[in-house]
Coordinates of C-alpha atoms (C1' of nucleotides) in Angstrom, one line a residue:
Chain D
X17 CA 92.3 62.1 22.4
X18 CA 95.5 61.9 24.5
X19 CA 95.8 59.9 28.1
X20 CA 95.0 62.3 31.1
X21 CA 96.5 60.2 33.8
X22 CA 99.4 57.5 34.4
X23 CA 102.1 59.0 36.4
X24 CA 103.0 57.6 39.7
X25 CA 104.7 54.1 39.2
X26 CA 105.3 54.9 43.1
X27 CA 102.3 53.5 43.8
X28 CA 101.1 50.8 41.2
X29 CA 97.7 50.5 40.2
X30 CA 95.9 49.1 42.2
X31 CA 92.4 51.0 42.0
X32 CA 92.3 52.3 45.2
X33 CA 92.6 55.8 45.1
X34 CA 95.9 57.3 45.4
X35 CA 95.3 60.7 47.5
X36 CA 93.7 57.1 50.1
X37 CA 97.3 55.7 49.5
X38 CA 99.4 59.0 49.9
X39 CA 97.0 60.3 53.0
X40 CA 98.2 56.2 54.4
X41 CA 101.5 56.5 53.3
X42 CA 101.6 59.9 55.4
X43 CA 99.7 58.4 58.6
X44 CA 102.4 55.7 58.4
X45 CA 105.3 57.8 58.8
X46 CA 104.0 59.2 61.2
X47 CA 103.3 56.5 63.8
X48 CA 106.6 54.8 62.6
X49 CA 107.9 58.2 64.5
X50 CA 109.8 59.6 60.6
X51 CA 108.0 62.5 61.9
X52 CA 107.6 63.3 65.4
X53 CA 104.8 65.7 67.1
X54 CA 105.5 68.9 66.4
X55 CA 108.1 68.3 63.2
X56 CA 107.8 69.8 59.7
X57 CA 106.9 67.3 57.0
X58 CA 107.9 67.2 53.1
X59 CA 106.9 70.2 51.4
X60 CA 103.8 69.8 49.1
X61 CA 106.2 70.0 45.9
X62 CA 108.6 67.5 47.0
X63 CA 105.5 65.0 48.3
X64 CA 104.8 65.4 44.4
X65 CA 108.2 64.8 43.2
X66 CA 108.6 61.7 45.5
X67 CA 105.1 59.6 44.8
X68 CA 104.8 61.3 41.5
X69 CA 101.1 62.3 41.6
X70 CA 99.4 65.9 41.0
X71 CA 99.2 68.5 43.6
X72 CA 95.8 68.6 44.3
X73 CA 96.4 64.6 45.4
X74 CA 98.4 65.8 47.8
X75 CA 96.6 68.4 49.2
X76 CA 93.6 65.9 49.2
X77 CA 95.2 63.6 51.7
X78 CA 96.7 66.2 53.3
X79 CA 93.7 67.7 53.8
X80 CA 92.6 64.4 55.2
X81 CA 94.9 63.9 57.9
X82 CA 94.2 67.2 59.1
X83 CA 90.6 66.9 59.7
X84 CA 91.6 64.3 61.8
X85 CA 93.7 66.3 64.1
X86 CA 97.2 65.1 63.0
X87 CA 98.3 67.7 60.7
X88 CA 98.3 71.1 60.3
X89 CA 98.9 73.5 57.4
X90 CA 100.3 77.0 57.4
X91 CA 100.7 79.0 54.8
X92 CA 104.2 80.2 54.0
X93 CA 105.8 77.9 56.4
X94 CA 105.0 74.1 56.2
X95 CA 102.9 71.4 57.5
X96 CA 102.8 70.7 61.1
X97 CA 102.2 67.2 63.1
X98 CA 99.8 67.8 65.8
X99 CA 98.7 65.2 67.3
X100 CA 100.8 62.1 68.5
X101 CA 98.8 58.4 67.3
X102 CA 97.0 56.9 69.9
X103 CA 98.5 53.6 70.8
X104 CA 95.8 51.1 70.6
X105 CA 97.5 47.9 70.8
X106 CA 96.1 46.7 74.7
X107 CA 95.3 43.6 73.7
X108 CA 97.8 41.1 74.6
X109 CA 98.1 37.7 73.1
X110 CA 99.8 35.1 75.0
X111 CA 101.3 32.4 74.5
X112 CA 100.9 29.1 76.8
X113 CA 97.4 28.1 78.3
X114 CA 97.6 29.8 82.0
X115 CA 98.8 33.1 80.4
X116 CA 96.0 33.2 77.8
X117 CA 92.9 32.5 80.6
X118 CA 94.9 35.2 82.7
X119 CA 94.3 37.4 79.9
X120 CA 90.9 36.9 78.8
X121 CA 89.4 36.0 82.6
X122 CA 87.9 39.4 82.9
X123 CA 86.4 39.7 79.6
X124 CA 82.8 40.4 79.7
X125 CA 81.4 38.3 76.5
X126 CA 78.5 39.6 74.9
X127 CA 76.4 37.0 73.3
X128 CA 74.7 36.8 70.0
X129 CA 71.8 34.5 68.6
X130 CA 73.0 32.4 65.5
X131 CA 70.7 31.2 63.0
X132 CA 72.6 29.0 61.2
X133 CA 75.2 27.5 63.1
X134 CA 78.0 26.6 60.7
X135 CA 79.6 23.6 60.4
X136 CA 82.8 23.2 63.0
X137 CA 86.4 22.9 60.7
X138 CA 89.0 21.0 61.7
X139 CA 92.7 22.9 61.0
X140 CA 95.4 20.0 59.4
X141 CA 96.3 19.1 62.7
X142 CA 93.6 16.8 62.2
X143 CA 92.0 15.0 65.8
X144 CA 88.5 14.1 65.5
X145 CA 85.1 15.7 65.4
X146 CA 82.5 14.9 67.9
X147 CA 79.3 13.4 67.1
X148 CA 77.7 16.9 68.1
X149 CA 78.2 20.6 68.5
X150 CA 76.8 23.6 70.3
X151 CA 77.6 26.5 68.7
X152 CA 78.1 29.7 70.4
X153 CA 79.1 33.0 68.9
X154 CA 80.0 36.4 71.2
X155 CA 81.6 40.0 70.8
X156 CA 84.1 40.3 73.1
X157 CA 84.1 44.0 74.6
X158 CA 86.3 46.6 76.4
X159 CA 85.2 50.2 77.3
X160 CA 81.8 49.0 75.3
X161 CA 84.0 48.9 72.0
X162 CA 84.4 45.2 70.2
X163 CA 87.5 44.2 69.8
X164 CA 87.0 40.5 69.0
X165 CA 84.7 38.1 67.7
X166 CA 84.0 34.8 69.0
X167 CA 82.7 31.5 67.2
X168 CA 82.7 28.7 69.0
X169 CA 82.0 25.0 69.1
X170 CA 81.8 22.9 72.1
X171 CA 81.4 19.1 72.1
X172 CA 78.0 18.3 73.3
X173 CA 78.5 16.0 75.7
X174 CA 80.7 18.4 76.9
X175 CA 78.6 21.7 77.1
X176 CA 76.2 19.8 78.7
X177 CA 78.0 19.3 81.6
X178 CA 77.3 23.0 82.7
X179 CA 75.3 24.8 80.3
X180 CA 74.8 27.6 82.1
X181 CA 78.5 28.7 82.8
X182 CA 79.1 28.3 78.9
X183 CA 76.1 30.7 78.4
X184 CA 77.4 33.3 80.6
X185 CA 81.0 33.3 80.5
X186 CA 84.2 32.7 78.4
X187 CA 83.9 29.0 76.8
X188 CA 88.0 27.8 77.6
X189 CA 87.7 29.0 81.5
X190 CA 84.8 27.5 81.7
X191 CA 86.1 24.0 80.1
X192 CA 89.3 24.0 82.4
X193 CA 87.4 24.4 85.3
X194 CA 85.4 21.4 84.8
X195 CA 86.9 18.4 86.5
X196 CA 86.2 15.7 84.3
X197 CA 87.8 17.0 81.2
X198 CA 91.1 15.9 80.7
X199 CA 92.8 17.9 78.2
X200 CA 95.2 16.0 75.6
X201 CA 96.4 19.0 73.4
X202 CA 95.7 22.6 72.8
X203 CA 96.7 24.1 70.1
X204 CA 96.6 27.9 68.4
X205 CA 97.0 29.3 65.1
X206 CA 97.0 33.1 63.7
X207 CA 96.7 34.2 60.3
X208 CA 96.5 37.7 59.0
X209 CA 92.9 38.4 57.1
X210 CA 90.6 40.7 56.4
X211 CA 87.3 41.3 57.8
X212 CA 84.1 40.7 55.8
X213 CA 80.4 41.8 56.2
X214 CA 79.2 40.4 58.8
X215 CA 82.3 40.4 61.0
X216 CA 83.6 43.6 60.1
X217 CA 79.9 45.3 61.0
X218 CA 80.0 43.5 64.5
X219 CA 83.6 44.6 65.2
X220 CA 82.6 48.0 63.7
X221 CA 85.3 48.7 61.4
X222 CA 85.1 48.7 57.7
X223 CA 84.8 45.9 55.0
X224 CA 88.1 44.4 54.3
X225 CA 90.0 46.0 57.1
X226 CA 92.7 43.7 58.3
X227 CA 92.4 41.3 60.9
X228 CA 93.7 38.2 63.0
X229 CA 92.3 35.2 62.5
X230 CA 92.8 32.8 65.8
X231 CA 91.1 29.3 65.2
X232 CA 92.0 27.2 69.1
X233 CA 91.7 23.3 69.1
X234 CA 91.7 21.4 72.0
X235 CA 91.7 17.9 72.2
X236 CA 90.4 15.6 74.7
X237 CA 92.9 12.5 75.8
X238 CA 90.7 10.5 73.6
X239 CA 91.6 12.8 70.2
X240 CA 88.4 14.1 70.3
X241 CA 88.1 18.0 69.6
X242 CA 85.8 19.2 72.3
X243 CA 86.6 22.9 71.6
X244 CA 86.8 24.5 68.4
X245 CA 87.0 28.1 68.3
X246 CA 87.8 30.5 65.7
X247 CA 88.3 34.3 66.9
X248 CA 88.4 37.0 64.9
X249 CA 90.4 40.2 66.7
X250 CA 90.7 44.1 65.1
X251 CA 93.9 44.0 63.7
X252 CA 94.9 47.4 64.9
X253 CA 94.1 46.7 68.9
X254 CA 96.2 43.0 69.1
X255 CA 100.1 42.6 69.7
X256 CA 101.2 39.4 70.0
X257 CA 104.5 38.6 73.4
X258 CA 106.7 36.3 73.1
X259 CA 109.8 34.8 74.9
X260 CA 112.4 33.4 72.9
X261 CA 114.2 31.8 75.7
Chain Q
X10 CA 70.4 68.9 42.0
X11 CA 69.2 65.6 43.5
X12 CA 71.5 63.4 45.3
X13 CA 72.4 60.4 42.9
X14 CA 74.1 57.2 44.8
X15 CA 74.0 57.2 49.1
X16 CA 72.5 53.9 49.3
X17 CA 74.3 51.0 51.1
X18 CA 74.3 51.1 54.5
X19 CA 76.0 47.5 54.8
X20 CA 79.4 48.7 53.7
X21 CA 80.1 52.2 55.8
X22 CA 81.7 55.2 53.8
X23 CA 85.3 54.6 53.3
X24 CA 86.0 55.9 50.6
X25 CA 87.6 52.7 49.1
X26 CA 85.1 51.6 45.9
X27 CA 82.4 50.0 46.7
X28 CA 83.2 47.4 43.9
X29 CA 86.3 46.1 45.3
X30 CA 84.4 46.0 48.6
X31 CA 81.9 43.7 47.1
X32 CA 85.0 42.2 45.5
X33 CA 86.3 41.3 48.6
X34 CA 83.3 39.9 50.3
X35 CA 83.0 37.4 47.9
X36 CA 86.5 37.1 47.1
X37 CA 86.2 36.4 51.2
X38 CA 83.2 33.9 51.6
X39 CA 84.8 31.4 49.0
X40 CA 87.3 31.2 51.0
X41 CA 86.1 30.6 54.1
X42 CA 84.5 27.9 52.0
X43 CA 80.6 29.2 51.9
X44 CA 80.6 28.4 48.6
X45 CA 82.9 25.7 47.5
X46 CA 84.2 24.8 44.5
X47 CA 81.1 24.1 41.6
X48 CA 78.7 26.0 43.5
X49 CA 76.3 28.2 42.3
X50 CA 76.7 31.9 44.6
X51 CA 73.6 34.4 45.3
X52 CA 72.1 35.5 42.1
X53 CA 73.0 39.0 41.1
X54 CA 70.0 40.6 42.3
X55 CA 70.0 38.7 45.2
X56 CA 73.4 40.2 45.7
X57 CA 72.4 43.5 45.0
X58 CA 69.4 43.6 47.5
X59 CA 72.0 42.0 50.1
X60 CA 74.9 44.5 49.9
X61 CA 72.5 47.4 48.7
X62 CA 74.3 48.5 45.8
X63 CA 73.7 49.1 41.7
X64 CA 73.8 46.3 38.8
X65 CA 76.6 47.9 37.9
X66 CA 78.4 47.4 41.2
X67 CA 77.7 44.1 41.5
X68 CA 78.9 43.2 38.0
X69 CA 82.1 44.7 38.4
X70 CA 83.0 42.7 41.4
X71 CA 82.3 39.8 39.4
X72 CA 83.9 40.6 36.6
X73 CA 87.4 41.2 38.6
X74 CA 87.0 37.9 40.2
X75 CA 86.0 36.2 37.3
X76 CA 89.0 37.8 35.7
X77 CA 91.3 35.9 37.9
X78 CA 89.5 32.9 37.4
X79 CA 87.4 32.7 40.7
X80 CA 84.2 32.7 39.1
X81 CA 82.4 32.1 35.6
X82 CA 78.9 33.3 35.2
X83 CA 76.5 31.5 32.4
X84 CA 73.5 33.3 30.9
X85 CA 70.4 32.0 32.4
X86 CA 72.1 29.9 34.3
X87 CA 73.9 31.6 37.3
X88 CA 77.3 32.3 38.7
X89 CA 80.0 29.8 39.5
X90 CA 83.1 29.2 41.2
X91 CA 85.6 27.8 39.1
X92 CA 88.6 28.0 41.4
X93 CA 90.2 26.6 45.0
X94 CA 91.7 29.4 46.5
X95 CA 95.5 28.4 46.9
X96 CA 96.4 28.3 50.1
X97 CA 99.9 30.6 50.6
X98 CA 100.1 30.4 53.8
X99 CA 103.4 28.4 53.7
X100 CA 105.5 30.6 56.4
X101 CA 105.2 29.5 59.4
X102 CA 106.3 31.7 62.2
X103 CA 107.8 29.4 64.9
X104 CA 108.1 30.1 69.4
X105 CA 111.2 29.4 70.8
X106 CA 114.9 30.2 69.4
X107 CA 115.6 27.1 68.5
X108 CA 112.5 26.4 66.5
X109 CA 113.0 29.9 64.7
X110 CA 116.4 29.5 63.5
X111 CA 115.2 26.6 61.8
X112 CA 112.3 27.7 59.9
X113 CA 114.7 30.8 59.4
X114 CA 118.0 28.2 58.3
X115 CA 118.0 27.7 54.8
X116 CA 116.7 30.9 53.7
X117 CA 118.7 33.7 51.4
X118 CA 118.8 36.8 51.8
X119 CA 119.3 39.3 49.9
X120 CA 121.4 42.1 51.3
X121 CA 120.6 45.9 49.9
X122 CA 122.5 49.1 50.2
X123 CA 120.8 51.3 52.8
X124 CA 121.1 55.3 52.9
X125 CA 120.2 56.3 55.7
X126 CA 119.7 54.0 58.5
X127 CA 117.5 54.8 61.0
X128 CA 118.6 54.6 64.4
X129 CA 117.7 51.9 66.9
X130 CA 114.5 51.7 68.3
X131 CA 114.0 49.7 71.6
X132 CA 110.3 48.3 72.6
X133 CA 109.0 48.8 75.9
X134 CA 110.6 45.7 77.5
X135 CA 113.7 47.7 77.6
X136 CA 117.3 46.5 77.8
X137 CA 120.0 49.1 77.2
X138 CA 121.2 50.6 73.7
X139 CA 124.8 49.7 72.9
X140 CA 127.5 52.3 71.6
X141 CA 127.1 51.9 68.2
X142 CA 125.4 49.6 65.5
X143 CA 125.6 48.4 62.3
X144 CA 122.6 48.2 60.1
X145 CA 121.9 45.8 57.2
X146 CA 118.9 45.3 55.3
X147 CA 118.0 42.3 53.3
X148 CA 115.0 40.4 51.5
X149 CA 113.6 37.6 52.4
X150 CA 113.1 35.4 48.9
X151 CA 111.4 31.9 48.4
X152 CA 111.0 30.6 44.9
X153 CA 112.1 34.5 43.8
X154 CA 109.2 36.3 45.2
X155 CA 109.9 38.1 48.4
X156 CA 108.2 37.6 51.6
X157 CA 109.8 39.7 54.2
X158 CA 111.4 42.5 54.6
X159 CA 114.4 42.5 57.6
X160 CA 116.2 45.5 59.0
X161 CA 118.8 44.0 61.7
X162 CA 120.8 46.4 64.1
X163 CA 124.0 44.6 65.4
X164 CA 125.8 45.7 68.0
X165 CA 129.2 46.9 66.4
X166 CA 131.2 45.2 68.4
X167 CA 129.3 41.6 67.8
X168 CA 129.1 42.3 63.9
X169 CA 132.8 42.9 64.2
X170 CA 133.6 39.4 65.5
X171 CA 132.9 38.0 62.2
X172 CA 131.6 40.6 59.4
X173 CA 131.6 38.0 56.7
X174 CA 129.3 35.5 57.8
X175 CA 126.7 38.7 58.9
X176 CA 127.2 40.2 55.3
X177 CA 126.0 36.7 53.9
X178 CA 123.9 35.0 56.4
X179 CA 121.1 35.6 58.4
X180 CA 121.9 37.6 61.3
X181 CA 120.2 35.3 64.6
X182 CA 121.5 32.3 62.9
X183 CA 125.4 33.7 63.3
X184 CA 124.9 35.6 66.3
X185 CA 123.8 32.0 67.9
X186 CA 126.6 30.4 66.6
X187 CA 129.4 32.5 67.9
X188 CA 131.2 31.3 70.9
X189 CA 131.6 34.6 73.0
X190 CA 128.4 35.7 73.2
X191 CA 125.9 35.1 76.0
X192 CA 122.2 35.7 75.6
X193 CA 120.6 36.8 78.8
X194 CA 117.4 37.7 77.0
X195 CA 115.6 37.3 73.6
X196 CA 112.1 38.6 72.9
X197 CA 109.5 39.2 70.3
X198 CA 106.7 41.2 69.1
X199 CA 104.0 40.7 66.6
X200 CA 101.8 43.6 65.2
X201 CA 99.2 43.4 62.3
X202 CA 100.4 46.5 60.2
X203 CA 99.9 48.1 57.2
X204 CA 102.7 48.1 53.8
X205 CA 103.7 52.0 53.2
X206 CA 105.5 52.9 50.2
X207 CA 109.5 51.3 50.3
X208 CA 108.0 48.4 51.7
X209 CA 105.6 47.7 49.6
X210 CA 107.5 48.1 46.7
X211 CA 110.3 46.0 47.9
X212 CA 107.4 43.0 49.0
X213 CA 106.2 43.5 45.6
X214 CA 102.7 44.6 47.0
X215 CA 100.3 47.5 46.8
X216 CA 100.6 50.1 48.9
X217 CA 98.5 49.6 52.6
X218 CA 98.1 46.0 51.8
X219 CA 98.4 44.3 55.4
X220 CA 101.8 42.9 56.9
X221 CA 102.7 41.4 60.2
X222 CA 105.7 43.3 62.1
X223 CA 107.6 41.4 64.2
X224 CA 110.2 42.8 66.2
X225 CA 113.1 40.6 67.7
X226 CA 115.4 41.9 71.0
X227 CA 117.8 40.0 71.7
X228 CA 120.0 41.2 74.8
X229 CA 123.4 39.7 76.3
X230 CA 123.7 38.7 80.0
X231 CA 124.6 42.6 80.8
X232 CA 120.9 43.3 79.6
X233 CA 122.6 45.5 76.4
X234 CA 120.7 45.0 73.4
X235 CA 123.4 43.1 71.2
X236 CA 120.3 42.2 68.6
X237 CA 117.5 44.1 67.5
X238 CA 115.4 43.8 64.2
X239 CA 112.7 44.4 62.6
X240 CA 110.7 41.9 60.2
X241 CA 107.9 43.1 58.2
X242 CA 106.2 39.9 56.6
X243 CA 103.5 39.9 53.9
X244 CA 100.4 39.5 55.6
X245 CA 99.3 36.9 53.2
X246 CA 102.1 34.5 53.4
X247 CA 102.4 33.6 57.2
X248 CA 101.0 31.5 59.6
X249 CA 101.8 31.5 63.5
X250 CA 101.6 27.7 65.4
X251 CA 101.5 27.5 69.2
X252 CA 100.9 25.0 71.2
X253 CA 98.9 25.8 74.2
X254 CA 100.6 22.8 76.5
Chain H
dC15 C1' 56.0 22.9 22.7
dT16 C1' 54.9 27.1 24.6
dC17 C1' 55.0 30.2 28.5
dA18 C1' 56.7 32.3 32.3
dA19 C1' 60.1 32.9 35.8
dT20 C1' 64.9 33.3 36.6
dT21 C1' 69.3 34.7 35.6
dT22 C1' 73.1 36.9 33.2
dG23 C1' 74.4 40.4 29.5
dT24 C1' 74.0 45.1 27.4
dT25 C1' 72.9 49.8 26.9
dC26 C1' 71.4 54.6 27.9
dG27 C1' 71.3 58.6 30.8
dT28 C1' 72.9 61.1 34.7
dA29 C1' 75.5 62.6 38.8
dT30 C1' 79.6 62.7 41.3
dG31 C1' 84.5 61.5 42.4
dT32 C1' 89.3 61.3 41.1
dA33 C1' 93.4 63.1 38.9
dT34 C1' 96.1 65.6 35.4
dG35 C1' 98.1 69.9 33.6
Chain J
dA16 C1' 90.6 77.9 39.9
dC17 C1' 89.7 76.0 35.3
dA18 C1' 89.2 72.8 31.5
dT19 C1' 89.5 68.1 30.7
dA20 C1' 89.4 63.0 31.0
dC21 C1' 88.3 59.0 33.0
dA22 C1' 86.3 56.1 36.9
dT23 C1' 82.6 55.1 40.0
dA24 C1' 77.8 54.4 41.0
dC25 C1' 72.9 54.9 40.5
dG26 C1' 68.4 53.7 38.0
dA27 C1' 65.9 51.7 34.5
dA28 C1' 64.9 49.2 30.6
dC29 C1' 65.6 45.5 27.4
dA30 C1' 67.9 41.3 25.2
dA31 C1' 69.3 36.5 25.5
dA32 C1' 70.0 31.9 27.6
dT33 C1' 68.2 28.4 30.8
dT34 C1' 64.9 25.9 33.3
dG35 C1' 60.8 23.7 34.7
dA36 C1' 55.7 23.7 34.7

DNA sequence: CTCAATTTGTTCGTATGTATG
DNA sequence: ACATACATACGAACAAATTGA
């Protein structure tokens, strides 16, 4: 007969549930350090009057957070912070060629078989696509946790120059190393995504969980693209250095 | 009395609905451009046996994206996508001061009042926090929808040298621009984050929905932090170039 | 032209989850 | 904790349009 719902316009509709969006809204404060380890949070009744939703919503994310360790409840007095966020964010970008093989000399790649290879994708920087491709796809690992995923094509003519240092180790050392390659340009761009199927079960995190999307050109002095990789990194394990100056 | 759902084992528990995660996979794989505009996608069963999920499910998905004009599905016929996904990416972040304060040039901000301000935070790099700061926080606009959020602390005694221009213009673009002021050091930071509440509701987005944080130091030649914001970007609307040479 | 296979559209029943008051 | 409503998701069956043999 009469509407049940439609309170908060806190949080607008959008269908995900909103004791997900409060218990997020709560984790967030607390890694931004709003709340230290060991501080008192809002009081269930003013959590309602600020994001406008029921108790029991409260309580339910609440309730959340606890279970994993970073809150804690006590009756008659408040709730607690008890547990300080991990900081996950060891991977590094860099910026510049020398600092970026620095970074990703000692990764230990972790090939997968591809059935079908897809087509390589040239960014609008344009250059030129090879007359061939291999394609090689691996998980990049540390502690035995994925952190990225690697798609990569490699000019032919080029991979066959030492097939079996592309097999075993990271593509761009590999094609640095080789002395008849001279580079022309290199070039790197991000973007902020979200991981789908297939990626998101390799990097083991859920569907739609955000994610940076690194897609590396490099050009041989002839235009040619000879490397064309697209890397897909957790979103929560990357931070990205920069000098200004 | 007998379980009723517990069935896909491609898309983990979270407790986000499964038809938005369908939603999204799709949603994701026409944009990657595995189907292109005109094509025909997997049949509905076909989807369903894929992702492991109900009819129902399935339909739903398709329905929301059909609803904003993604897809159309015939009778007999089969499913259809209908639409290019428009690329937003039209903010591009830029290396190098120089570079930046272009891109960053002709934008207007739009100053709001601020509360409380939170008190300076520095990275890990360092530097040393100066007596006092002033805070501003403004809104990033292009074509009247916002794209990023900034909260600048000045040093008081560089705001002071000309408070007008830093109530109207973007803060690095004045501090770069007045004479007495040396920069020893100028640094930033890029995390892949998360929107909570104020933020999203300022960037006009749902709550959780992923942003980019970049955080900017800028330090004089006595290594005191004269500059230190923090920009929180819509994760769909930016794109990071680097040249690798 | 008819038939069968394929594909989307619709409906019923049921169980569980989310959220309000 | 209770009563209520609405949303999510499963399963199964059937209807309607399209296609090609």
């Amino acid at each position: 007969m009469n509407k049940a719902k439609q309170k908060s316009d806190v949080f607008q509709r959008s269908n995900i549930p909103l004791y997900i969006q409060v218990a997020s809204t709560l984790r967030r404060r607390i890694e931004q350090g709003r709340w230290k380890l060991g501080d008192k949070i809002s009081s269930i009744p003013e959590l309602e009057a600020e994001f406008g939703v029921a108790r029991i919503t409260i309580r339910q994310a609440v309730d959340n957070l606890t279970s994993e360790g970073l809150l804690s409840a006590k009756q008659g007095k408040g709730t607690y912070v008890t547990k300080e966020p991990e900081e996950t964010r060891w991977m590094t970008l860099e910026i510049g060629l020398s600092s970026l093989l620095q970074t990703i000399e000692d990764n230990v790649p972790k090939f997968l078989k591809v059935e079908n290879p897809p087509s390589p994708r040239l960014g609008p920087r344009g250059g030129e696509l090879a007359d061939e491709y291999v394609f090689l796809r691996s998980v990049q690992l540390k502690n035995n946790s994925p952190y990225g995923l690697v798609n990569v094509h490699i000019a032919k003519s080029v991979y066959d120059m030492s097939p079996e240092d592309f097999k075993t180790r990271t593509a761009l050392a590999v094609l640095t190393e080789l002395p008849d390659i001279k580079i022309g340009q290199a070039h790197q761009t991000l973007i902020i995504s979200a991981a789908e199927m297939e990626t998101a079960h390799l990097l083991k995190v859920d569907v739609n969980t955000s994610t940076a999307e690194v897609r590396c050109v490099v050009r041989n002095d002839q235009n040619i693209a000879i490397y064309i990789a697209e890397i897909i990194y957790r979103g929560d394990c990357i931070r990205f250095d920069i000098e200004l100056l």
